[in-house]
XYZ file of C-alpha atoms in Angstrom:
491
model
C -1.412 26.572 -14.942
C 2.069 26.903 -13.489
C 4.658 26.613 -15.925
C 7.564 24.121 -14.985
C 11.006 25.159 -16.084
C 12.412 22.844 -18.506
C 16.097 21.921 -17.835
C 18.351 18.790 -17.720
C 18.506 18.218 -13.865
C 21.570 16.152 -13.794
C 23.536 14.591 -16.407
C 21.810 11.047 -16.344
C 18.231 11.900 -15.644
C 16.001 10.859 -18.444
C 12.021 10.711 -17.685
C 10.299 8.377 -20.161
C 6.541 9.167 -21.274
C 5.405 5.851 -22.178
C 2.044 6.006 -20.559
C 1.523 9.622 -22.045
C 2.282 8.501 -25.516
C 0.370 5.163 -25.459
C -2.808 6.351 -23.652
C -2.922 10.135 -24.249
C -6.616 9.941 -23.709
C -6.000 9.165 -20.117
C -3.308 11.742 -19.656
C -3.837 15.489 -19.270
C -0.765 17.743 -19.937
C -0.018 19.704 -16.702
C 2.589 21.229 -14.744
C 3.183 21.420 -10.838
C 2.549 24.529 -8.858
C 5.421 26.857 -7.793
C 7.175 25.745 -4.696
C 8.279 29.141 -3.152
C 10.954 27.810 -0.606
C 11.485 23.978 -1.151
C 13.191 22.334 1.652
C 13.879 18.544 1.903
C 12.317 16.856 4.669
C 12.938 13.221 3.897
C 14.929 11.121 1.129
C 15.144 7.463 0.694
C 18.780 7.142 -0.582
C 18.624 3.521 -1.155
C 15.595 3.896 -3.616
C 17.362 6.833 -5.345
C 20.425 4.530 -5.883
C 18.057 1.988 -7.392
C 16.767 4.455 -9.792
C 20.220 5.971 -10.857
C 19.653 9.113 -9.080
C 22.421 10.729 -7.145
C 21.098 11.575 -3.549
C 23.610 14.498 -3.002
C 22.243 16.134 -6.374
C 18.758 15.475 -5.168
C 19.544 17.586 -2.288
C 20.521 20.599 -4.331
C 18.413 23.201 -6.145
C 17.923 21.053 -9.228
C 17.174 17.884 -7.336
C 14.710 19.945 -5.415
C 13.276 21.180 -8.707
C 12.704 17.832 -9.973
C 11.207 16.373 -6.474
C 8.688 19.134 -6.707
C 8.082 18.981 -10.463
C 9.332 22.596 -11.095
C 12.337 21.843 -13.052
C 11.975 18.909 -15.227
C 14.229 17.228 -17.876
C 14.206 18.322 -21.370
C 11.529 15.996 -23.152
C 9.598 15.063 -20.194
C 5.941 15.117 -20.384
C 4.169 15.722 -17.236
C 0.407 14.597 -16.979
C -2.239 14.193 -14.672
C -3.690 10.799 -14.920
C -7.473 10.125 -15.590
C -9.444 7.527 -13.685
C -12.774 6.679 -11.902
C -13.555 4.928 -8.730
C -16.041 3.337 -6.498
C -15.526 5.272 -2.996
C -17.305 3.499 -0.238
C -19.344 1.701 -2.720
C -20.598 4.751 -4.760
C -19.209 5.218 -8.261
C -17.502 8.450 -9.062
C -16.970 8.798 -13.031
C -14.137 11.186 -12.869
C -11.770 11.375 -10.280
C -8.230 11.345 -11.538
C -4.999 13.006 -10.186
C -6.608 15.850 -8.605
C -3.394 17.030 -6.933
C -0.824 14.692 -8.411
C 1.175 14.284 -11.570
C 3.005 11.683 -13.197
C 6.403 13.365 -14.133
C 7.386 10.191 -16.198
C 9.132 6.823 -16.030
C 12.436 5.995 -14.921
C 14.408 2.650 -15.479
C 15.598 0.922 -12.447
C 18.661 -1.025 -11.822
C 16.744 -4.134 -12.694
C 15.669 -2.642 -16.090
C 12.086 -2.174 -14.996
C 10.149 0.970 -15.408
C 9.172 2.936 -12.466
C 6.731 5.757 -12.270
C 7.833 8.967 -10.538
C 4.911 10.751 -9.441
C 4.076 13.619 -7.299
C 1.382 14.043 -4.692
C 0.592 17.550 -3.525
C 1.846 19.260 -6.410
C -1.116 21.598 -7.074
C -4.573 21.690 -8.576
C -5.221 19.902 -11.812
C -8.329 19.519 -14.141
C -9.461 16.704 -11.855
C -9.175 18.687 -8.632
C -13.121 18.736 -7.952
C -12.871 21.908 -5.934
C -9.800 21.087 -3.949
C -6.868 23.067 -3.516
C -4.624 20.293 -4.945
C -2.079 20.762 -2.030
C -0.666 18.430 0.748
C 0.501 19.123 4.187
C 3.613 18.190 5.759
C 1.981 15.527 8.177
C 0.153 13.467 5.636
C 3.075 13.212 3.212
C 5.604 12.243 6.020
C 2.908 9.435 7.011
C 3.197 8.105 3.449
C 6.935 8.152 3.785
C 6.945 6.317 7.257
C 4.409 3.849 6.583
C 5.298 2.895 2.867
C 9.162 2.502 4.055
C 7.838 0.321 6.686
C 5.791 -2.009 4.257
C 8.866 -2.225 1.956
C 11.005 -3.242 4.831
C 8.510 -6.006 5.620
C 8.413 -7.447 2.241
C 5.044 -6.177 1.272
C 4.480 -4.966 -2.283
C 4.180 -1.297 -2.131
C 4.473 2.153 -4.009
C 7.536 3.699 -2.308
C 8.415 7.533 -1.229
C 11.451 8.777 -2.613
C 11.177 12.075 -0.920
C 9.343 14.743 0.954
C 9.990 18.160 0.138
C 8.314 21.065 1.960
C 7.227 23.877 -0.478
C 7.337 26.891 1.646
C 3.335 27.078 0.848
C 0.839 27.164 3.601
C -2.162 24.945 3.273
C -5.643 25.559 5.042
C -7.288 22.555 6.633
C -8.724 22.674 10.022
C -5.833 24.998 10.645
C -3.146 26.343 8.599
C -0.246 23.908 8.045
C 2.883 23.751 6.267
C 2.788 22.396 2.669
C 4.512 19.609 1.244
C 5.035 17.388 -2.028
C 5.611 13.603 -1.810
C 7.740 12.137 -4.715
C 6.348 8.704 -5.071
C 7.673 5.721 -7.115
C 5.631 2.721 -8.378
C 5.853 0.047 -10.894
C 2.798 1.910 -12.350
C -0.191 4.024 -11.304
C -2.717 1.810 -13.203
C -5.813 1.159 -11.051
C -8.915 -0.704 -11.168
C -10.389 2.853 -11.619
C -8.368 3.364 -14.693
C -9.897 0.436 -16.461
C -13.388 1.619 -15.121
C -12.860 4.936 -16.324
C -11.770 3.813 -19.932
C -14.705 1.326 -19.932
C -16.911 4.176 -19.291
C -15.883 5.904 -22.406
C -17.137 3.389 -24.622
C -14.078 3.281 -26.700
C -13.025 -0.491 -26.921
C -9.886 0.370 -28.808
C -8.626 2.429 -25.671
C -9.742 -0.404 -23.367
C -7.881 -2.822 -25.383
C -4.746 -0.550 -25.638
C -5.039 0.042 -21.791
C -5.247 -3.911 -21.047
C -2.262 -4.565 -23.491
C -0.245 -1.490 -21.527
C -0.861 -3.305 -18.321
C 0.104 -6.708 -19.600
C 3.260 -5.104 -20.893
C 4.059 -3.364 -17.608
C 2.938 -6.044 -15.047
C 1.456 -9.465 -16.312
C 3.981 -10.488 -19.071
C 2.755 -14.130 -19.071
C -0.734 -12.975 -20.196
C 0.765 -11.861 -23.523
C 1.129 -15.496 -24.638
C -2.078 -16.706 -23.411
C -4.819 -17.879 -25.822
C -7.039 -15.388 -24.028
C -4.726 -12.550 -22.808
C -7.266 -10.220 -21.146
C -8.886 -13.020 -19.203
C -5.289 -14.144 -18.336
C -4.929 -10.512 -17.288
C -7.883 -10.509 -15.008
C -6.817 -13.850 -13.284
C -3.284 -12.402 -12.685
C -4.492 -9.252 -11.046
C -6.889 -11.309 -8.757
C -3.908 -13.441 -7.875
C -1.494 -10.476 -7.049
C -4.150 -8.666 -5.210
C -5.065 -11.853 -3.223
C -1.643 -12.303 -2.149
C -1.283 -8.595 -1.192
C -4.477 -8.340 1.184
C -3.180 -11.717 2.705
C 0.034 -10.001 3.561
C -1.701 -6.963 5.012
C -3.489 -9.132 7.189
C -0.889 -11.044 8.452
C 0.924 -7.918 9.903
C -2.355 -6.206 11.049
C -2.250 -3.574 8.291
C -5.554 -1.597 7.859
C -5.448 0.363 4.625
C -8.439 2.466 5.633
C -9.603 3.535 2.040
C -9.659 0.496 -0.238
C -11.693 2.293 -3.003
C -11.346 1.048 -6.580
C -9.027 3.793 -7.364
C -6.988 2.738 -4.590
C -6.317 -0.736 -6.051
C -3.188 -1.177 -8.238
C -3.243 -3.423 -11.261
C 0.658 -4.331 -10.426
C -0.518 -5.495 -6.783
C 1.378 -2.707 -5.057
C -0.123 -1.058 -1.928
C -0.900 2.549 -2.921
C -2.290 5.550 -0.991
C -1.374 5.781 2.801
C -4.039 8.225 3.664
C -6.014 7.029 6.865
C -4.140 3.652 7.095
C -2.651 2.256 10.480
C -1.628 -0.976 12.148
C -3.820 -2.921 14.272
C -2.717 -3.293 17.864
C -5.126 -5.083 19.979
C -6.484 -7.848 17.645
C -10.105 -7.026 16.656
C -11.737 -7.858 13.286
C -13.795 -4.717 13.491
C -10.825 -2.532 13.925
C -11.308 0.792 11.961
C -9.106 3.896 11.888
C -10.421 6.136 9.069
C -12.541 9.069 10.271
C -14.836 8.882 7.283
C -15.514 4.929 7.719
C -18.412 5.371 9.877
C -19.979 2.078 8.555
C -16.775 -0.237 8.940
C -16.839 -0.898 5.221
C -12.947 -1.019 5.226
C -12.497 -2.565 8.745
C -9.506 -4.849 9.271
C -11.502 -7.997 9.013
C -13.366 -6.755 5.961
C -10.394 -6.273 3.689
C -10.373 -9.579 1.755
C -14.322 -9.338 1.101
C -13.554 -5.645 -0.122
C -10.734 -6.596 -2.325
C -12.908 -9.160 -4.014
C -15.757 -6.893 -4.711
C -13.057 -4.306 -6.153
C -11.902 -7.117 -8.300
C -15.459 -7.814 -9.543
C -15.715 -4.034 -10.644
C -12.485 -4.755 -12.606
C -13.913 -7.844 -14.302
C -17.227 -5.912 -15.375
C -15.054 -3.288 -17.078
C -13.066 -5.908 -18.889
C -16.243 -7.681 -20.047
C -15.963 -6.599 -23.729
C -12.462 -7.971 -24.050
C -13.103 -11.390 -22.597
C -15.808 -12.318 -25.017
C -18.077 -10.803 -27.688
C -21.068 -12.347 -25.806
C -21.709 -10.427 -22.682
C -23.451 -13.319 -21.307
C -20.520 -15.662 -22.184
C -18.137 -12.857 -20.901
C -19.937 -12.741 -17.550
C -19.786 -16.495 -17.149
C -15.999 -16.664 -17.915
C -15.316 -13.524 -15.503
C -17.407 -15.093 -12.635
C -15.624 -18.136 -12.902
C -12.127 -16.453 -12.816
C -13.370 -14.123 -9.794
C -14.151 -17.645 -7.952
C -10.290 -17.747 -7.647
C -9.934 -15.159 -5.293
C -11.002 -17.093 -2.326
C -8.787 -19.788 -3.112
C -5.785 -17.666 -3.686
C -6.412 -15.476 -0.698
C -6.971 -18.558 1.614
C -3.913 -20.152 0.210
C -1.773 -17.098 0.607
C -3.053 -16.278 4.179
C -2.727 -20.055 5.426
C 0.827 -19.809 4.209
C 1.541 -16.446 5.942
C -0.031 -17.909 9.260
C 1.982 -21.198 8.965
C 5.096 -19.142 8.866
C 4.108 -16.791 11.682
C 3.324 -19.814 13.787
C 6.620 -21.517 12.505
C 5.072 -24.746 11.816
C 6.522 -26.964 9.108
C 5.240 -27.663 5.691
C 4.392 -31.224 6.713
C 1.570 -29.895 8.891
C -1.435 -30.328 6.745
C -3.702 -27.519 6.099
C -6.699 -29.260 7.626
C -4.669 -29.340 10.980
C -2.989 -25.695 10.591
C -6.286 -24.023 9.729
C -8.549 -25.121 12.731
C -5.518 -24.346 14.979
C -4.988 -20.869 13.785
C -8.664 -20.407 13.738
C -8.896 -21.368 17.384
C -6.087 -18.633 18.181
C -8.080 -15.742 16.975
C -11.028 -15.765 19.568
C -8.377 -16.044 22.336
C -6.613 -13.145 21.141
C -9.581 -11.000 20.734
C -11.136 -11.704 24.028
C -7.894 -10.712 25.652
C -7.369 -7.491 23.761
C -3.967 -9.104 22.883
C -1.594 -6.967 20.657
C -1.082 -8.556 17.278
C 2.549 -7.749 16.854
C 3.815 -8.325 20.230
C 1.978 -11.717 20.524
C 3.460 -13.153 17.346
C 6.752 -12.056 18.143
C 6.722 -13.164 21.608
C 5.393 -16.846 20.381
C 8.837 -17.806 19.188
C 9.946 -17.693 23.017
C 7.208 -20.219 23.671
C 8.469 -22.386 20.917
C 11.982 -22.184 22.654
C 10.225 -23.336 25.908
C 9.460 -20.015 27.724
C 5.641 -19.363 27.326
C 5.556 -16.594 30.186
C 5.657 -13.741 27.580
C 2.519 -14.748 25.899
C 0.882 -16.020 28.712
C 1.311 -12.695 30.414
C -0.891 -11.299 27.670
C -4.101 -12.950 28.440
C -6.322 -13.244 31.491
C -8.001 -16.629 30.621
C -5.045 -19.010 30.512
C -6.715 -22.398 30.080
C -7.529 -21.958 26.565
C -4.126 -20.506 25.597
C -2.321 -23.135 27.482
C -4.467 -25.812 25.764
C -3.650 -24.034 22.439
C 0.211 -23.748 23.233
C 0.666 -27.329 23.985
C -0.979 -28.582 20.693
C 0.925 -26.019 18.953
C 4.191 -27.051 20.375
C 3.643 -30.720 19.625
C 3.719 -29.762 15.962
C 7.267 -28.589 16.123
C 7.472 -24.837 15.523
C 10.765 -23.387 14.425
C 11.379 -20.456 16.437
C 14.124 -19.008 14.455
C 12.035 -18.994 11.403
C 9.428 -17.171 13.267
C 11.745 -14.440 14.024
C 12.288 -13.964 10.604
C 8.763 -13.155 9.645
C 7.316 -11.715 12.897
C 8.381 -8.256 13.192
C 9.678 -6.355 16.293
C 8.798 -2.952 15.087
C 5.889 -1.787 12.960
C 4.703 1.962 12.801
C 2.848 2.314 16.144
C 0.297 4.647 15.838
C 1.091 6.675 18.885
C 4.829 6.995 17.767
C 3.631 8.036 14.159
C 1.488 10.678 15.523
C 4.257 12.163 17.835
C 6.687 11.989 15.023
C 4.324 13.866 12.627
C 3.456 16.711 15.270
C 7.019 17.121 15.860
C 7.759 17.372 11.917
C 4.903 19.871 11.473
C 6.387 22.153 14.153
C 9.819 21.883 12.393
C 11.599 19.068 14.260
C 12.211 16.115 12.060
C 14.423 14.117 14.422
C 11.507 11.812 15.759
C 10.637 11.096 12.171
C 14.150 10.203 11.119
C 14.680 7.986 14.090
C 11.437 6.041 13.566
C 11.990 5.537 10.002
C 15.649 4.049 10.806
C 13.941 1.825 13.329
C 11.298 0.719 10.540
C 13.834 -0.164 7.995
C 15.014 -3.173 9.869
C 11.721 -4.664 11.467
C 12.789 -7.928 12.265
C 16.065 -7.230 14.143
C 15.613 -6.485 17.873
C 17.953 -4.092 18.978
C 18.816 -2.747 22.601
C 17.284 0.561 23.580
C 14.521 0.664 21.144
C 11.984 -0.853 23.500
C 9.712 1.923 23.152
C 9.526 1.431 19.489
C 8.248 -2.049 20.179
C 5.558 -1.201 22.703
C 1.779 -0.813 22.140
C 0.262 2.633 22.746
C -0.156 3.530 26.338
C -3.555 3.581 27.844
C -4.171 7.317 27.711
C -3.456 7.328 23.882
C -7.110 6.493 23.575
C -8.777 5.397 20.459
C -7.077 6.285 17.389
C -8.587 8.114 14.342
C -6.903 9.009 11.014
C -7.626 11.335 8.160
C -7.146 11.558 4.384
C -5.395 14.823 4.487
C -7.360 16.526 1.847
């Protein structure tokens, strides 16, 4: 194991170790691998300020040491976290941080704890034969897409920084290595609960549940059935999260149970992408050959994952397994109701319709729109942004996107009769999302040493709702010669 230097990186940097203290059975002490020639590639200065970290200091030698895990504050306890997971439906009992480390917890400006976590920091006991490293491209992908998701108002883990390590990484070719410094309200996952349940240690399971309640679901503490309340709260936050994904056309690509957080934040931007032409069967991941994690399947998969969480929590829900199953099943029934309400609300806002329009009018109207978009291969993001022009009286931008105008014209007539608010639509329908061809161009350039395209793309994505002259290329779908898009997990 590599040995991290123990230092005091900056006068006010203190990393807590609450996770390691409260759940030592789930934390393996470990240190990051050496970074021979660290070089900062990307830094979120706004996030650094929220964490009380000085951006200029982070650019210096000690700051780079913190961001690579090679120089940590005195008293820090860096650990690799243990968890299990269902991966494409098959259970893997021992996954864990194979190439990642929890450096510790920082206290944000709001007083809440934030995990500072590394990805690509070297092999750990959970590496399962992998090299524990990461390449520049995939780490910058997470930086770009998580920045965009945060700007879109979607709960997400965030990229504080990406640092080139000076190491080479062997994939299909030799690539420059990098480490991502990721910030999250925690890294507790459904897979964390699954791992704990599999140990058979009910005291540990209870301590983990209490830890999750204290970190994320405070209202459950005062409930007469706190662990059932925890389950219901996770179901609710995940239902709302996936509804937000669907509303912007985001495809996660690898919705394994180890990639579903208890906090309700999006985590792991591996084979992810934004859908362009509307099609529920859209898949981007190279390994999702059966389409398990297709765009249209995401709500169903989320519900399935939450059922696995419920199974793991059964001993805490009731002493009688039969009764616990009955209670948990009833709780899981709330997912579809919560998801439907959240997605209906998202589509109400995207179409600009007032609260006074009843759901039994709104839902059929929205449902009738989807076949029109699918048959016309209409770009999801462009259509909804242009729809506000139709609300202002100019329907030609959206009419120009479809071939069969009769059903669209009929739909537009009925929609406009309900009084859509064009200005409200522009506040929720983005102009700019991470267009797949632009992401690939930027990552290829960065891998070759040119960070300019990534920096410009991130700057655009930080203000997704503000249309700006000269940025038309960032709003346009991929050109026809871009072809089918495939993403890879980067390991």
